[in-house]
mmCIF file of C-alpha atoms in Angstrom:
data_model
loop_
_atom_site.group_PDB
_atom_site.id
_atom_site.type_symbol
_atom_site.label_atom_id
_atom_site.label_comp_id
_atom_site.label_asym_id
_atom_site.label_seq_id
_atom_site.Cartn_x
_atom_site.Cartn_y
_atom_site.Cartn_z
ATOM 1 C CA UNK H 188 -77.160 45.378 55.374
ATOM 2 C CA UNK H 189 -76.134 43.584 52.340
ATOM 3 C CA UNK H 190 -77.180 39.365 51.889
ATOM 4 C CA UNK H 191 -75.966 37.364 49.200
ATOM 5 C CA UNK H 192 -76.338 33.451 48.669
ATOM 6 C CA UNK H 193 -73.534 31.483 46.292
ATOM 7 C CA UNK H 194 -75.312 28.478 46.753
ATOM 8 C CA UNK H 195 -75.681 27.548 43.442
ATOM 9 C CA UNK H 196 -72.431 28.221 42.405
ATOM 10 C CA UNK H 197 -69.272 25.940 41.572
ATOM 11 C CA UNK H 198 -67.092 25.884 44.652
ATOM 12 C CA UNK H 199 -64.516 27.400 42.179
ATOM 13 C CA UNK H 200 -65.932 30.495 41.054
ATOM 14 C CA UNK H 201 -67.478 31.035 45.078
ATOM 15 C CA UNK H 202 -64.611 31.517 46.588
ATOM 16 C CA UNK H 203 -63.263 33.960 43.659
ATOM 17 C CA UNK H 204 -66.370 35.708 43.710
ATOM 18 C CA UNK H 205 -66.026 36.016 47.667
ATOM 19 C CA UNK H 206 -62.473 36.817 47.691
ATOM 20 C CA UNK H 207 -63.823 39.901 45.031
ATOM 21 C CA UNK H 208 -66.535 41.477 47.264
ATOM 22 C CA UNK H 209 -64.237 41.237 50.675
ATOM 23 C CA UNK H 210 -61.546 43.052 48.520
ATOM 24 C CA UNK H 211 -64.231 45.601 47.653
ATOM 25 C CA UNK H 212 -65.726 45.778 51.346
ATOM 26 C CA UNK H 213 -62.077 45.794 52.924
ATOM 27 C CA UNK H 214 -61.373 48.886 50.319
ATOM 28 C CA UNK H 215 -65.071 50.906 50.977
ATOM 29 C CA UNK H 216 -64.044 50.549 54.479
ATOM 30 C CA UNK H 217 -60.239 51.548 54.175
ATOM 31 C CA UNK H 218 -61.465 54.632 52.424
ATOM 32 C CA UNK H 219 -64.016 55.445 55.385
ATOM 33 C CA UNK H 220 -61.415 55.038 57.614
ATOM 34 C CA UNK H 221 -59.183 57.530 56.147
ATOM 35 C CA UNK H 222 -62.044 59.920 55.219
ATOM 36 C CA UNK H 223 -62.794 59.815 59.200
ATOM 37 C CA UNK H 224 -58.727 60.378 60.001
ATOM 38 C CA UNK H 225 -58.857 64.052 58.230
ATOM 39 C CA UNK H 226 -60.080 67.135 61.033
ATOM 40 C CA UNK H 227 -63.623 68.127 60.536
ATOM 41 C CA UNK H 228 -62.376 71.396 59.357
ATOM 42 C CA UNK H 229 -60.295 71.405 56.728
ATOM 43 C CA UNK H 230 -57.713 74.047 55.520
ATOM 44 C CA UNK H 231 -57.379 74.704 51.825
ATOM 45 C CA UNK H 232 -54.235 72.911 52.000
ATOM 46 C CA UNK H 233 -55.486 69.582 53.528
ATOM 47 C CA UNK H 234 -58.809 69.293 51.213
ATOM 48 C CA UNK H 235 -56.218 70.025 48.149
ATOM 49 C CA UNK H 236 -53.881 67.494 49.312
ATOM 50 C CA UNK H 237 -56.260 64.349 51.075
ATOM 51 C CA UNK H 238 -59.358 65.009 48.933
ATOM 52 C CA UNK H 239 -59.171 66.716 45.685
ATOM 53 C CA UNK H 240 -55.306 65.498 45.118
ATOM 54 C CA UNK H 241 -54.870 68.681 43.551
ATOM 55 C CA UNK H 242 -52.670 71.716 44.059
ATOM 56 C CA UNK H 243 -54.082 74.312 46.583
ATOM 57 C CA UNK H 244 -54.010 76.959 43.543
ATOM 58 C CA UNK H 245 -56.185 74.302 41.273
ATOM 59 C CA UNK H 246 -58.388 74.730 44.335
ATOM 60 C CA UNK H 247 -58.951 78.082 44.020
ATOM 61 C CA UNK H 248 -59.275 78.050 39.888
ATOM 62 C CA UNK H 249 -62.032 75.314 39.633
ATOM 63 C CA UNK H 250 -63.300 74.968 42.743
ATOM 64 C CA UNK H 251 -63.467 76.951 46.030
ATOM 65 C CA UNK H 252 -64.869 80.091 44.197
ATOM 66 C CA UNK H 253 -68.286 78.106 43.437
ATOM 67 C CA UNK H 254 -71.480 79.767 45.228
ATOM 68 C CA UNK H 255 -72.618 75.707 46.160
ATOM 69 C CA UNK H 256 -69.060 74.778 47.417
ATOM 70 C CA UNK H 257 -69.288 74.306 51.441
ATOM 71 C CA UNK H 258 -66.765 76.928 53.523
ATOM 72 C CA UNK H 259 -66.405 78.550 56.302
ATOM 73 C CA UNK H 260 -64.766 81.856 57.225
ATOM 74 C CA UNK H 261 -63.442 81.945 60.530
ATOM 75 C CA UNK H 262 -61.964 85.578 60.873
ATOM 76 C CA UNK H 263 -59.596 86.128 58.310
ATOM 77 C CA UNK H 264 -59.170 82.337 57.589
ATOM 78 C CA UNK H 265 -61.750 80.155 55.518
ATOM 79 C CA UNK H 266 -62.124 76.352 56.307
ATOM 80 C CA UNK H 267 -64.040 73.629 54.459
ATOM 81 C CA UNK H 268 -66.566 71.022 56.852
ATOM 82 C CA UNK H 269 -64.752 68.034 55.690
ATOM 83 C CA UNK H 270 -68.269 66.580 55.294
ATOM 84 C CA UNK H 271 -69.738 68.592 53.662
ATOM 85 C CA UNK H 272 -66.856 68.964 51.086
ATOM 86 C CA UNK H 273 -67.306 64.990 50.500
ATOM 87 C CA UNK H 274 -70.923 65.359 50.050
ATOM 88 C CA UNK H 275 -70.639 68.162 47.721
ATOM 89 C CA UNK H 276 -68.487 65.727 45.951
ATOM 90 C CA UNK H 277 -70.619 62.831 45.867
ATOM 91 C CA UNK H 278 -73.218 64.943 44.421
ATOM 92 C CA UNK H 279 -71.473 66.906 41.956
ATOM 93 C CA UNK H 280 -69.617 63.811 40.400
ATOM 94 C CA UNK H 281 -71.419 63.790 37.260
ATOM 95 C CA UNK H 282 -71.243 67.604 36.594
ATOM 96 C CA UNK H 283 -67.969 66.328 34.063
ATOM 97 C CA UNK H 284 -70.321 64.651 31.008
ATOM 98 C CA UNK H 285 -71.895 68.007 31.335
ATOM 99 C CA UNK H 286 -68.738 70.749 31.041
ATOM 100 C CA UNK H 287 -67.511 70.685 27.293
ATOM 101 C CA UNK H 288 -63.994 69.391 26.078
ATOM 102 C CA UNK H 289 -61.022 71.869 25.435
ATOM 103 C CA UNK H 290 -58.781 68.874 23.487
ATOM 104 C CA UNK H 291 -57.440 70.287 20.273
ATOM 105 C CA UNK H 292 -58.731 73.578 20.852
ATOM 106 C CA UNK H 293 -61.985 73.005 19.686
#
């Protein structure tokens, strides 16, 4: 659980500052909320459309085809543990200040 004391703060700036972190806890839990909404197992189409916000095709470029990515083949068809697809996330969020720039074809 998270504690914090504005006690020593102008009346002013307290209530701005409070008004800030309930707009921040009202959007961490909006975001739960819809993470919860989506199946447990996902279809390519869903996670490209509710997750990534990318094109199913995208998907398959950049993503899918990694060895670490989580799936699941279920006879012919291959679903993603919507879980595990948002903790693969989480963790692989700062793989981009490692993959080199294409701008101006350099």
């Amino acid at each position: 659980m998270f504690e914090f004391s504005l006690k020593t703060i102008p009346d002013s700036l307290r209530k701005e500052i409070h008004d800030i972190l309930s707009d921040v806890v009202e959007a961490v839990i909006e975001e739960r909320k819809q993470e919860n909404d989506l199946p447990f197992m996902l279809s390519k189409a869903q996670m490209a459309k509710h997750i990534f916000n990318v094109s199913p095709q995208t998907l398959d470029a950049h993503v899918i085809n990694r060895k670490d990515f989580p799936k699941f083949k279920a006879g012919e068809r291959i679903l993603f543990p919507r879980d595990m697809v948002l903790e693969w996330i989480r963790k692989n969020l700062d793989v981009m200040a490692d993959i080199p720039s294409n701008q101006g074809g350099k």
